[in-house]
């Protein structure tokens, strides 16, 4: 649109479009807290207006003078707040002589209309906020240097916003200095946006007095986290380059532009990648930093090793949380893991993460972390939690304890009826998604958990005690290495306990002895619990066919809680209605009770998962897993140590079985020690060969490993 030059006094000015091109409901002014607006307009010099003149009914009028353009804008915005509408800076006119602004239009935020064609380009339909309202104020710079109102249009063509809603208008929302200080303090203490807003509302005397919304609070906390990262990201990248130089099996990828470091970063060392080959059937993607607003957006991929301990599959720094960025992250992680999809993955219930998982891992069973669901419930149902102290326990019992779909449905209905929650939108949304987080709907899939209640805890376990809400990016790498060293030490200790100490057997059962020799210590204890419980669970056959039988199994005195076991008479393949084996990979007491009746004395091989055994990491990796891993002359010192340790454990186990094998093993060990010493003297040891290079830069999908 073209405009004619305008003369003001002796100045010729040009008419230009200001900063109103956005399609939202107004460009917010960079103002202080809305409650300070009137004071600021008066103190900054509103011409002849004294502070006593600025009352709730004062309106702009032609000829009213201000000391500056900013003072006029602040005054009009203050008037708009008291009246019930938002403002937006619109067109302005510049001087041709020196380019300074000579005339400014400040309009109602609902002025004009949305541009034609924008609807088709938008990914989502946006609310119509422009209705062609003519309300505005025009101020012009006078020869005296003051600014005077040259035009004022009072009437609006839309309803005004009531006082209790005016704080939601964009031009009246601003995170003030004191609020920022308080938010920073609470964020550093690990408090999330909901908790922070609760404190601000209480301190301000009501939600209307806060001056901004929860979304503004979230945005500020997110931008604060990005500012905190600062140059620390370069420290992380330098560390990753060093790791790649020392460990050829180290995988690293950076999304987007390396120079501005605006994208996400992912890395996984050789140990993490090998662990995934052994234990990658179930994965946890931990984004606790989003809920607790950590200073560093650190998100690890974890799982469970053969001792039931947390194991690491890779880490990410998430500087961009768009759907495309999460898709990039999951695809990059999958590439680092040789493209092997997990059986199941657990994440938070965020819509963007759900979409990314469905896109990259369509064949993996996706589960929401129950801990996150319960945490969100405390926020969404805070009034119910406060007014009904028993609600939380009953809610968790309904989710965790019910053993059948029918029981859950009845319990859920009772919960809604008892507490009058049938119309609660959040509960309805979670009920619609119940198959992704309620255990009774997930028992047919392996998640590697020893009990149903385990999933009620936070999935943030690998770095517990090492990384928290106050950890800075400068400290992150040091704590990351401490966590890895600590977890490795715990695994070695558990390996030693499993191999060199004998568990106490509590029955004469050959099956118990077999399990003690096969499973790791923790897994054996869980199996032992189930085996002992069979003494209280009689199994009664209810259907006897030629090839198949069905048993009814219930605890003494609890016939109403019976489970049913179907078993193949010849192959001894059995399945139970409790589905514990499918969920955790450990035989349940119900099937073990049936095996006792059938005189099955040892565990059939199909019921011993290698991932839970003491030899879980002894098997050779498939060839496709070895691509990009250290081999031959490129073996890293870490990989050498791990390989020798694994072989030594097998060697000790075999050599200690008898006096004869012990003697042979010691003789061979002495000869081997002499050869190693000789090779060191002659300098014939293999030198570590590494390829020094930087992180791989990925603009979309990661396509290279680590060479």
XYZ file of C-alpha atoms in Angstrom:
707
model
C 0.000 0.000 0.000
C 1.401 3.456 -0.952
C 0.982 6.635 1.065
C 1.506 10.262 0.212
C 4.248 12.197 2.047
C 2.889 14.272 4.891
C 4.063 17.736 5.941
C 4.343 18.599 9.618
C 5.598 22.093 10.115
C 8.659 22.405 7.921
C 9.341 18.674 7.928
C 8.427 16.309 5.081
C 7.766 12.812 6.367
C 7.164 9.470 4.704
C 4.417 7.130 5.767
C 5.550 3.560 6.559
C 4.065 0.365 7.961
C 5.199 -0.299 11.497
C 5.467 -3.591 13.361
C 1.890 -4.768 12.913
C 2.493 -7.364 10.246
C 1.941 -10.285 12.577
C -1.267 -12.241 12.387
C -1.686 -12.720 16.104
C -3.618 -10.525 18.429
C -1.021 -7.822 18.771
C 2.627 -7.192 19.237
C 3.196 -6.851 22.947
C 4.873 -3.633 24.038
C 8.092 -3.897 25.960
C 6.583 -2.525 29.115
C 6.862 -3.081 32.805
C 4.251 -4.871 34.851
C 0.796 -3.553 33.838
C 0.229 -2.172 37.301
C 3.197 0.142 36.767
C 1.967 1.594 33.473
C 0.068 4.582 34.804
C 2.872 5.598 37.145
C 5.411 5.298 34.351
C 3.355 7.397 31.897
C 2.937 10.137 34.449
C 6.552 10.142 35.605
C 7.938 10.021 32.072
C 6.245 13.283 31.266
C 2.702 13.333 29.940
C 2.859 17.057 29.242
C 0.645 19.074 31.548
C -0.895 15.947 33.088
C -0.156 15.430 36.744
C -0.345 12.024 38.390
C -3.517 13.094 40.144
C -5.153 13.609 36.737
C -4.515 10.007 35.707
C -7.640 8.338 37.006
C -9.625 5.340 35.712
C -11.961 7.566 33.641
C -9.277 9.685 31.936
C -9.414 9.345 28.157
C -7.049 10.568 25.451
C -8.187 13.699 23.621
C -6.886 15.677 20.687
C -4.246 18.168 21.742
C -3.097 16.132 24.765
C 0.696 16.367 24.946
C 3.420 13.961 26.064
C 7.147 14.364 26.511
C 7.914 11.392 24.264
C 6.331 8.933 21.863
C 6.914 6.140 24.371
C 5.034 8.067 27.059
C 2.056 8.391 24.695
C 2.110 4.678 23.899
C 2.283 3.761 27.577
C -0.572 6.092 28.421
C -2.809 4.661 25.688
C -1.982 1.101 26.699
C -2.840 1.933 30.297
C -6.135 3.434 29.157
C -6.771 0.281 27.090
C -6.161 -1.938 30.111
C -8.661 -0.006 32.231
C -11.183 0.023 29.382
C -10.854 -3.625 28.342
C -8.986 -3.949 25.034
C -5.465 -4.626 23.790
C -3.246 -2.328 21.753
C -0.787 -2.774 18.940
C 1.750 -0.409 17.394
C 0.703 0.181 13.803
C 2.009 2.431 11.001
C 4.402 5.334 11.516
C 5.878 8.172 9.478
C 9.577 9.036 9.213
C 11.331 12.274 8.477
C 13.095 12.375 5.106
C 15.682 14.659 6.601
C 17.093 12.456 9.387
C 14.922 9.310 9.359
C 13.448 9.935 12.801
C 9.845 8.958 13.525
C 7.506 11.957 13.379
C 4.090 10.319 13.629
C 2.884 7.131 15.273
C -0.431 5.229 15.148
C -1.337 2.953 18.072
C -4.440 0.898 17.346
C -6.766 -1.601 18.950
C -5.301 -5.102 18.654
C -8.402 -6.110 16.658
C -7.795 -3.483 13.957
C -7.614 -4.617 10.326
C -8.259 -8.056 8.900
C -6.231 -11.199 8.414
C -4.310 -11.290 5.179
C -5.851 -13.319 2.385
C -4.283 -16.693 1.723
C -2.652 -17.086 5.138
C -5.155 -19.746 6.167
C -4.038 -22.180 3.488
C -0.369 -21.780 4.425
C -0.931 -22.360 8.116
C -0.567 -25.858 9.519
C -3.380 -25.252 11.985
C -6.481 -23.110 11.888
C -5.956 -19.943 13.879
C -8.569 -17.997 15.790
C -9.843 -14.911 13.965
C -8.798 -11.883 16.025
C -8.856 -9.057 13.452
C -12.347 -7.636 12.995
C -11.593 -4.239 11.452
C -11.895 -2.205 14.648
C -11.211 1.515 14.039
C -10.291 2.502 17.616
C -6.893 4.183 17.692
C -4.742 7.068 18.759
C -2.386 9.073 16.516
C 0.398 11.171 17.998
C 2.645 13.618 16.097
C 5.916 15.215 17.055
C 5.661 18.973 17.461
C 8.284 21.602 16.676
C 8.696 21.995 20.440
C 9.822 18.365 20.676
C 6.701 17.229 22.501
C 4.218 14.709 21.092
C 0.552 15.655 20.716
C -2.569 13.584 20.061
C -3.791 14.514 16.593
C -6.510 11.862 16.329
C -8.475 9.744 18.786
C -11.131 7.165 17.834
C -12.902 5.826 20.896
C -15.561 3.472 19.517
C -14.940 -0.277 19.089
C -16.918 -2.676 16.873
C -16.532 -5.605 19.276
C -17.216 -6.421 22.904
C -14.686 -5.219 25.452
C -12.911 -7.603 27.817
C -14.068 -7.636 31.463
C -11.545 -6.598 34.157
C -10.949 -10.167 35.376
C -9.874 -11.257 31.862
C -7.923 -8.225 30.678
C -4.622 -9.669 31.915
C -4.897 -12.285 29.145
C -4.572 -9.668 26.384
C -1.122 -9.721 24.858
C -0.293 -6.033 25.219
C -1.035 -6.243 28.946
C 1.105 -9.319 29.577
C 4.697 -8.831 30.663
C 7.085 -10.695 32.942
C 8.381 -7.908 35.156
C 11.837 -7.710 36.716
C 10.770 -8.852 40.213
C 8.741 -11.686 38.667
C 11.752 -12.806 36.625
C 13.924 -12.903 39.722
C 11.374 -15.025 41.568
C 10.905 -17.346 38.576
C 14.671 -17.821 38.255
C 14.921 -18.721 41.937
C 12.048 -21.202 41.809
C 13.301 -22.718 38.541
C 16.753 -23.266 40.012
C 15.058 -25.110 42.878
C 13.478 -27.510 40.357
C 9.936 -26.127 40.338
C 7.909 -26.404 37.129
C 5.688 -23.754 35.477
C 2.528 -24.797 37.321
C 4.218 -24.573 40.699
C 5.846 -21.276 39.816
C 2.511 -19.783 38.737
C 0.894 -20.943 41.971
C 3.535 -19.057 43.959
C 3.203 -15.944 41.771
C -0.593 -15.935 42.088
C -0.320 -16.190 45.865
C 2.347 -13.487 46.088
C 0.437 -11.147 43.738
C -2.888 -11.547 45.503
C -4.714 -13.274 42.646
C -4.306 -14.416 39.064
C -5.488 -11.025 37.741
C -2.572 -9.285 39.434
C 0.221 -11.504 38.116
C 0.363 -9.650 34.806
C 0.999 -12.638 32.528
C -0.199 -16.165 31.846
C 1.213 -19.652 32.425
C 2.273 -19.783 28.764
C 4.318 -16.603 29.264
C 5.889 -18.188 32.326
C 6.746 -21.348 30.367
C 8.237 -19.324 27.534
C 10.363 -17.284 29.915
C 11.608 -20.406 31.697
C 12.459 -22.021 28.373
C 14.322 -18.938 27.120
C 16.078 -18.702 30.476
C 17.298 -22.268 30.049
C 18.627 -21.437 26.581
C 20.438 -18.382 27.950
C 21.925 -20.536 30.682
C 23.392 -22.888 28.084
C 25.284 -20.079 26.392
C 28.857 -20.923 25.507
C 28.591 -24.129 27.530
C 27.341 -25.943 24.443
C 30.741 -25.456 22.851
C 32.307 -27.140 25.882
C 30.088 -30.157 25.290
C 31.017 -30.291 21.609
C 34.718 -30.056 22.439
C 34.298 -32.932 24.885
C 32.484 -35.029 22.282
C 35.278 -34.435 19.766
C 37.805 -35.647 22.328
C 35.714 -38.738 22.973
C 35.528 -39.528 19.267
C 39.286 -39.202 18.955
C 39.817 -41.625 21.858
C 37.018 -44.069 21.055
C 36.285 -45.006 17.405
C 33.011 -46.560 18.555
C 31.779 -43.175 19.785
C 28.779 -41.817 17.868
C 27.940 -38.116 17.778
C 25.537 -36.044 15.680
C 24.493 -32.396 15.670
C 21.267 -31.211 14.103
C 21.239 -28.137 11.914
C 23.889 -25.459 11.709
C 27.130 -26.194 13.533
C 28.078 -22.517 13.701
C 25.048 -21.139 15.531
C 24.556 -24.322 17.584
C 20.769 -23.948 17.547
C 20.024 -27.627 16.951
C 19.964 -30.712 19.117
C 23.014 -32.806 19.976
C 23.077 -36.593 20.383
C 25.885 -38.913 21.410
C 26.435 -42.526 22.433
C 29.740 -44.149 23.346
C 30.767 -47.662 22.314
C 29.657 -49.082 25.672
C 26.150 -47.609 25.294
C 25.817 -49.010 21.788
C 26.948 -52.479 22.872
C 24.626 -52.377 25.885
C 21.766 -51.688 23.510
C 22.702 -54.808 21.516
C 22.310 -56.858 24.704
C 19.485 -55.046 26.489
C 17.759 -52.888 23.858
C 14.440 -54.719 23.993
C 12.915 -51.976 26.132
C 13.887 -48.287 26.239
C 13.103 -45.271 28.431
C 13.404 -41.781 26.969
C 13.727 -39.522 29.971
C 12.618 -35.895 29.590
C 12.336 -35.090 33.295
C 14.098 -31.791 32.564
C 10.894 -30.557 30.856
C 8.720 -31.151 33.905
C 11.207 -29.838 36.477
C 12.620 -27.141 34.180
C 16.241 -28.166 34.561
C 18.866 -25.573 33.712
C 20.211 -28.032 31.104
C 17.793 -29.759 28.660
C 19.492 -33.144 29.101
C 17.571 -36.229 27.949
C 19.077 -39.743 28.190
C 17.950 -42.991 26.540
C 18.128 -45.758 29.144
C 17.115 -49.364 29.758
C 17.711 -52.237 32.205
C 20.747 -54.526 32.278
C 20.846 -58.189 33.395
C 20.947 -57.127 37.053
C 17.857 -54.929 36.674
C 20.090 -51.848 36.957
C 19.701 -48.744 34.763
C 21.882 -48.871 31.655
C 22.639 -46.034 29.234
C 21.841 -46.111 25.491
C 22.790 -42.527 24.591
C 22.185 -38.898 25.565
C 20.824 -35.736 23.994
C 20.902 -31.992 24.593
C 17.571 -30.702 23.337
C 17.861 -27.084 22.284
C 14.906 -27.371 19.901
C 11.702 -29.158 20.912
C 9.748 -29.116 17.658
C 8.233 -32.289 16.242
C 10.789 -32.402 13.428
C 13.608 -32.133 15.980
C 12.305 -35.065 18.002
C 11.906 -37.064 14.788
C 15.531 -36.244 13.962
C 16.612 -37.288 17.457
C 14.810 -40.648 17.440
C 16.024 -41.437 13.924
C 19.604 -40.474 14.816
C 19.491 -42.586 17.974
C 18.098 -45.513 15.968
C 20.889 -45.175 13.411
C 23.459 -45.209 16.214
C 21.889 -48.447 17.457
C 22.307 -50.095 14.033
C 18.651 -49.582 13.164
C 17.364 -52.169 15.646
C 13.890 -51.194 16.900
C 13.073 -51.857 20.563
C 10.084 -53.966 21.582
C 8.811 -51.112 23.758
C 9.606 -47.501 24.609
C 8.490 -45.361 27.547
C 8.282 -41.553 27.323
C 6.199 -38.739 28.767
C 2.757 -38.145 27.263
C 3.654 -35.023 25.301
C 1.815 -34.815 21.956
C 4.956 -33.942 19.987
C 6.915 -36.872 21.422
C 3.997 -39.223 20.739
C 3.949 -38.137 17.112
C 7.738 -38.532 16.745
C 7.690 -42.035 18.241
C 4.855 -43.083 15.927
C 6.818 -41.740 12.960
C 10.199 -43.351 13.716
C 9.235 -46.410 15.799
C 5.832 -47.504 14.485
C 6.414 -51.143 15.450
C 7.458 -50.443 19.063
C 4.862 -50.464 21.844
C 4.690 -46.911 23.164
C 3.909 -46.378 26.839
C 3.484 -43.188 28.871
C 5.506 -42.955 32.063
C 3.000 -43.409 34.893
C 5.079 -41.256 37.209
C 4.575 -38.334 34.824
C 0.849 -39.066 34.580
C 0.476 -39.048 38.365
C 2.545 -35.867 38.587
C 0.322 -34.165 36.037
C -2.759 -35.409 37.871
C -1.644 -33.512 40.977
C -1.601 -30.334 38.880
C -4.763 -30.860 36.837
C -6.791 -32.141 39.792
C -5.236 -29.992 42.524
C -8.609 -28.902 43.875
C -9.746 -32.535 44.152
C -6.500 -33.537 45.859
C -6.929 -30.728 48.395
C -10.603 -31.283 49.158
C -10.444 -35.108 49.165
C -7.291 -36.438 50.915
C -8.137 -40.058 49.989
C -8.493 -39.393 46.269
C -4.816 -39.810 45.357
C -4.534 -43.227 47.004
C -7.762 -44.432 45.394
C -6.728 -43.075 41.985
C -3.356 -44.841 42.108
C -4.972 -48.036 43.399
C -7.400 -47.989 40.482
C -4.516 -47.701 38.029
C -1.900 -49.932 39.661
C -3.753 -52.696 41.457
C -6.577 -53.744 39.131
C -5.675 -57.033 37.428
C -8.248 -57.212 34.649
C -9.721 -54.749 32.175
C -13.156 -55.286 33.697
C -11.871 -54.472 37.189
C -10.231 -51.289 35.943
C -13.355 -50.107 34.114
C -15.536 -50.678 37.181
C -13.029 -48.985 39.481
C -12.668 -45.985 37.137
C -16.431 -45.527 36.913
C -16.702 -45.698 40.689
C -13.953 -43.099 41.040
C -15.687 -40.658 38.680
C -19.017 -41.165 40.406
C -17.682 -40.843 43.955
C -15.817 -37.596 43.340
C -18.123 -36.059 40.730
C -15.521 -36.048 37.952
C -17.502 -37.297 34.965
C -17.119 -33.984 33.150
C -13.430 -33.491 33.918
C -11.708 -32.961 30.562
C -8.242 -34.087 31.638
C -9.488 -37.359 33.100
C -11.478 -37.977 29.918
C -8.358 -37.442 27.807
C -6.323 -39.824 29.957
C -9.090 -42.414 29.890
C -9.162 -42.268 26.093
C -5.408 -42.948 26.148
C -5.634 -45.635 28.876
C -4.078 -48.335 26.686
C -0.824 -46.360 26.707
C -0.348 -45.984 30.461
C -2.636 -48.223 32.547
C -0.697 -51.454 33.339
C -3.563 -53.867 32.759
C -3.582 -52.869 29.076
C 0.204 -53.233 28.707
C 0.926 -56.589 30.330
C 1.194 -58.385 26.992
C 4.391 -56.475 26.093
C 7.903 -56.699 27.540
C 8.963 -53.654 29.606
C 11.578 -55.351 31.790
C 10.086 -54.267 35.124
C 10.081 -56.530 38.143
C 6.701 -55.308 39.358
C 3.766 -53.168 38.332
C 4.666 -50.554 40.953
C 8.121 -50.015 39.447
C 6.560 -48.009 36.606
C 5.037 -45.599 39.114
C 8.515 -44.273 39.891
C 10.308 -41.675 37.804
C 12.147 -43.068 34.786
C 14.895 -40.600 35.633
C 17.046 -43.163 37.444
C 20.390 -43.545 35.655
C 21.575 -40.029 36.579
C 19.832 -39.797 39.966
C 22.224 -38.237 42.435
C 24.402 -36.834 39.656
C 22.295 -34.416 37.589
C 19.444 -32.303 38.934
C 17.590 -29.057 38.288
C 20.491 -26.877 39.396
C 23.208 -28.635 37.353
C 24.802 -26.208 34.900
C 26.081 -27.218 31.495
C 29.619 -26.502 32.686
C 29.168 -29.178 35.385
C 27.166 -31.581 33.197
C 30.071 -33.416 31.560
C 31.844 -34.011 34.865
C 28.676 -35.409 36.430
C 27.958 -37.437 33.287
C 31.335 -39.171 33.581
C 30.861 -39.722 37.321
C 27.488 -41.344 36.683
C 28.914 -43.689 34.039
C 31.818 -44.665 36.308
C 29.460 -45.203 39.249
C 27.038 -47.350 37.258
C 29.909 -49.377 35.796
C 31.268 -50.032 39.272
C 27.858 -51.225 40.477
C 27.584 -53.605 37.521
C 31.024 -55.065 38.216
C 30.102 -55.517 41.893
C 26.877 -57.300 40.922
C 28.788 -59.480 38.435
C 31.222 -60.481 41.165
C 28.436 -61.219 43.665
C 26.639 -63.364 41.095
C 29.723 -65.368 40.123
C 31.509 -65.753 43.435
C 28.836 -65.975 46.137
C 26.190 -68.676 46.378
C 22.573 -67.701 47.083
C 20.669 -69.366 49.902
C 18.306 -71.988 48.490
C 14.989 -72.241 50.335
C 13.523 -75.385 48.751
C 14.854 -78.751 47.543
C 13.479 -77.960 44.081
C 15.843 -78.743 41.161
C 14.251 -75.771 39.420
C 15.418 -73.395 42.144
C 18.963 -74.755 41.909
C 18.864 -74.403 38.121
C 17.698 -70.783 38.384
C 20.426 -69.987 40.934
C 23.070 -71.162 38.455
C 21.574 -69.347 35.461
C 20.141 -66.006 36.586
C 21.952 -63.007 38.026
C 21.503 -62.613 41.767
C 18.719 -59.996 41.693
C 16.714 -61.830 39.052
C 17.128 -65.105 40.915
C 15.738 -63.536 44.099
C 12.663 -62.411 42.193
C 12.228 -65.879 40.686
C 12.734 -67.432 44.116
C 9.916 -65.289 45.542
C 7.556 -66.520 42.843
C 8.608 -70.156 43.351
C 8.045 -70.064 47.116
C 4.627 -68.450 46.628
C 3.489 -71.526 44.675
C 3.105 -73.312 48.036
C 0.091 -71.059 48.709
C -1.347 -71.361 45.185
C -2.971 -74.697 44.420
C -3.579 -75.402 40.714
C -6.790 -77.124 39.681
C -7.287 -78.498 36.192
C -10.576 -77.299 34.661
C -10.128 -78.386 31.042
C -8.173 -81.456 29.984
C -7.720 -82.014 26.275
C -5.354 -84.300 24.423
C -2.739 -81.664 23.618
C -3.691 -78.812 25.902
C -4.857 -78.261 29.466
C -6.262 -75.275 31.344
C -5.670 -74.780 35.071
C -7.290 -72.502 37.590
C -4.790 -71.058 40.088
C -5.744 -68.994 43.149
C -4.267 -68.230 46.544
C -5.797 -70.067 49.488
C -8.878 -68.158 50.619
C -8.891 -65.862 47.579
C -10.800 -67.864 45.009
C -12.306 -64.661 43.604
C -8.832 -63.632 42.385
C -8.094 -66.709 40.336
C -5.823 -66.766 37.286
C -5.962 -69.223 34.434
C -3.006 -71.023 32.903
C -3.140 -72.712 29.507
C -0.315 -75.179 28.885
C 0.802 -77.358 25.965
C 1.203 -80.840 27.419
C 4.147 -81.854 25.210
C 6.186 -78.664 24.641
C 5.436 -77.322 28.143
C 4.661 -73.921 26.653
C 2.358 -72.088 29.034
C 0.619 -68.725 29.205
C -1.056 -67.152 32.205
C -3.821 -64.588 32.371
C -1.610 -62.409 34.623
C 0.913 -62.083 31.737
C 3.818 -61.513 34.122
C 6.278 -63.397 31.918
C 5.309 -61.342 28.866
C 5.714 -58.113 30.877
C 8.866 -58.820 32.907
C 10.450 -61.956 31.403
C 10.235 -63.862 34.708
C 7.966 -66.842 35.324
C 4.915 -66.124 37.482
C 3.815 -68.156 40.487
C 0.735 -69.359 38.644
C 2.629 -71.135 35.853
C 5.181 -72.456 38.366
C 2.295 -73.901 40.429
C 1.009 -75.690 37.319
C 4.518 -76.996 36.543
C 4.677 -78.427 40.058
C 1.419 -80.301 39.494
C 2.663 -81.533 36.098
C 5.958 -82.633 37.665
C 8.021 -80.286 35.492
C 11.258 -80.174 37.533
C 13.346 -77.672 35.541
C 12.589 -74.508 33.639
C 11.983 -75.091 29.910
C 14.607 -73.182 27.839
C 12.014 -70.826 26.306
C 11.352 -69.386 29.769
C 14.941 -68.371 30.455
C 15.553 -65.005 28.799
C 19.243 -64.545 28.016
C 19.017 -60.869 28.997
C 18.404 -61.883 32.641
C 21.193 -64.464 32.863
C 24.728 -64.135 34.205
C 26.043 -64.717 30.668
C 23.875 -62.029 29.074
C 26.919 -60.128 27.780
C 28.970 -63.169 26.804
C 27.315 -63.819 23.468
C 28.911 -62.483 20.289
C 27.225 -59.480 18.714
C 25.675 -59.816 15.238
C 27.772 -58.457 12.382
C 25.459 -55.506 11.790
C 26.033 -54.352 15.378
C 29.796 -54.388 14.846
C 29.664 -51.820 12.034
C 31.287 -48.661 13.367
C 32.564 -50.388 16.524
C 36.263 -50.685 17.366
C 37.917 -53.783 15.890
C 41.479 -55.090 15.347
C 43.916 -52.167 15.362
C 41.142 -49.668 16.005
C 40.193 -51.255 19.331
C 39.905 -48.572 21.967
C 41.380 -49.043 25.422
C 37.887 -49.061 26.896
C 36.752 -51.788 24.531
C 39.952 -53.799 25.189
C 39.323 -53.647 28.909
C 35.692 -54.700 28.497
C 36.544 -57.643 26.235
C 39.312 -58.888 28.533
C 37.093 -58.548 31.586
C 34.314 -60.572 29.964
C 36.682 -63.334 28.854
C 38.384 -63.378 32.260
C 35.071 -63.906 34.032
C 34.276 -66.882 31.806
C 37.820 -68.188 32.321
C 37.582 -67.998 36.113
C 34.139 -69.608 36.128
C 35.313 -72.600 34.046
C 38.668 -72.892 35.786
C 37.188 -73.096 39.283
C 34.885 -76.058 38.614
C 37.403 -78.684 39.761
C 40.936 -79.072 41.093
C 42.134 -80.375 37.734
C 40.638 -77.494 35.723
C 42.001 -75.052 38.317
C 45.540 -76.400 37.875
C 45.283 -76.246 34.081
C 43.881 -72.716 34.230
C 46.656 -71.470 36.548
C 49.386 -72.979 34.369
C 47.890 -71.397 31.239
C 47.465 -68.076 33.042
C 51.158 -68.013 34.038
C 52.218 -68.699 30.442
C 49.879 -65.958 29.172
C 51.249 -63.498 31.741
C 54.804 -64.198 30.553
C 53.798 -63.580 26.914
C 52.085 -60.289 27.770
C 55.139 -59.139 29.738
C 57.418 -60.091 26.838
C 55.293 -58.209 24.320
C 55.420 -55.081 26.482
C 59.232 -55.295 26.708
C 59.648 -55.725 22.967
C 57.151 -53.017 22.158
C 55.027 -55.437 20.189
C 51.809 -54.395 21.857
C 49.061 -53.192 19.596
C 48.999 -49.431 19.374
C 45.661 -47.796 19.572
C 44.801 -46.262 16.236
C 42.177 -43.548 16.297
C 40.661 -41.263 13.750
C 40.613 -37.661 14.889
C 37.538 -35.921 13.624
C 34.700 -33.654 14.682
C 31.088 -34.457 15.352
C 28.987 -35.401 12.380
C 26.757 -32.519 11.296
C 23.264 -33.614 10.344
C 20.780 -31.304 8.677
C 18.022 -33.892 8.743
C 18.705 -37.574 9.246
C 21.930 -39.043 10.604
C 23.507 -41.226 7.982
C 26.992 -41.911 9.266
C 28.305 -43.688 12.284
C 31.779 -43.063 13.549
C 34.003 -44.410 10.813
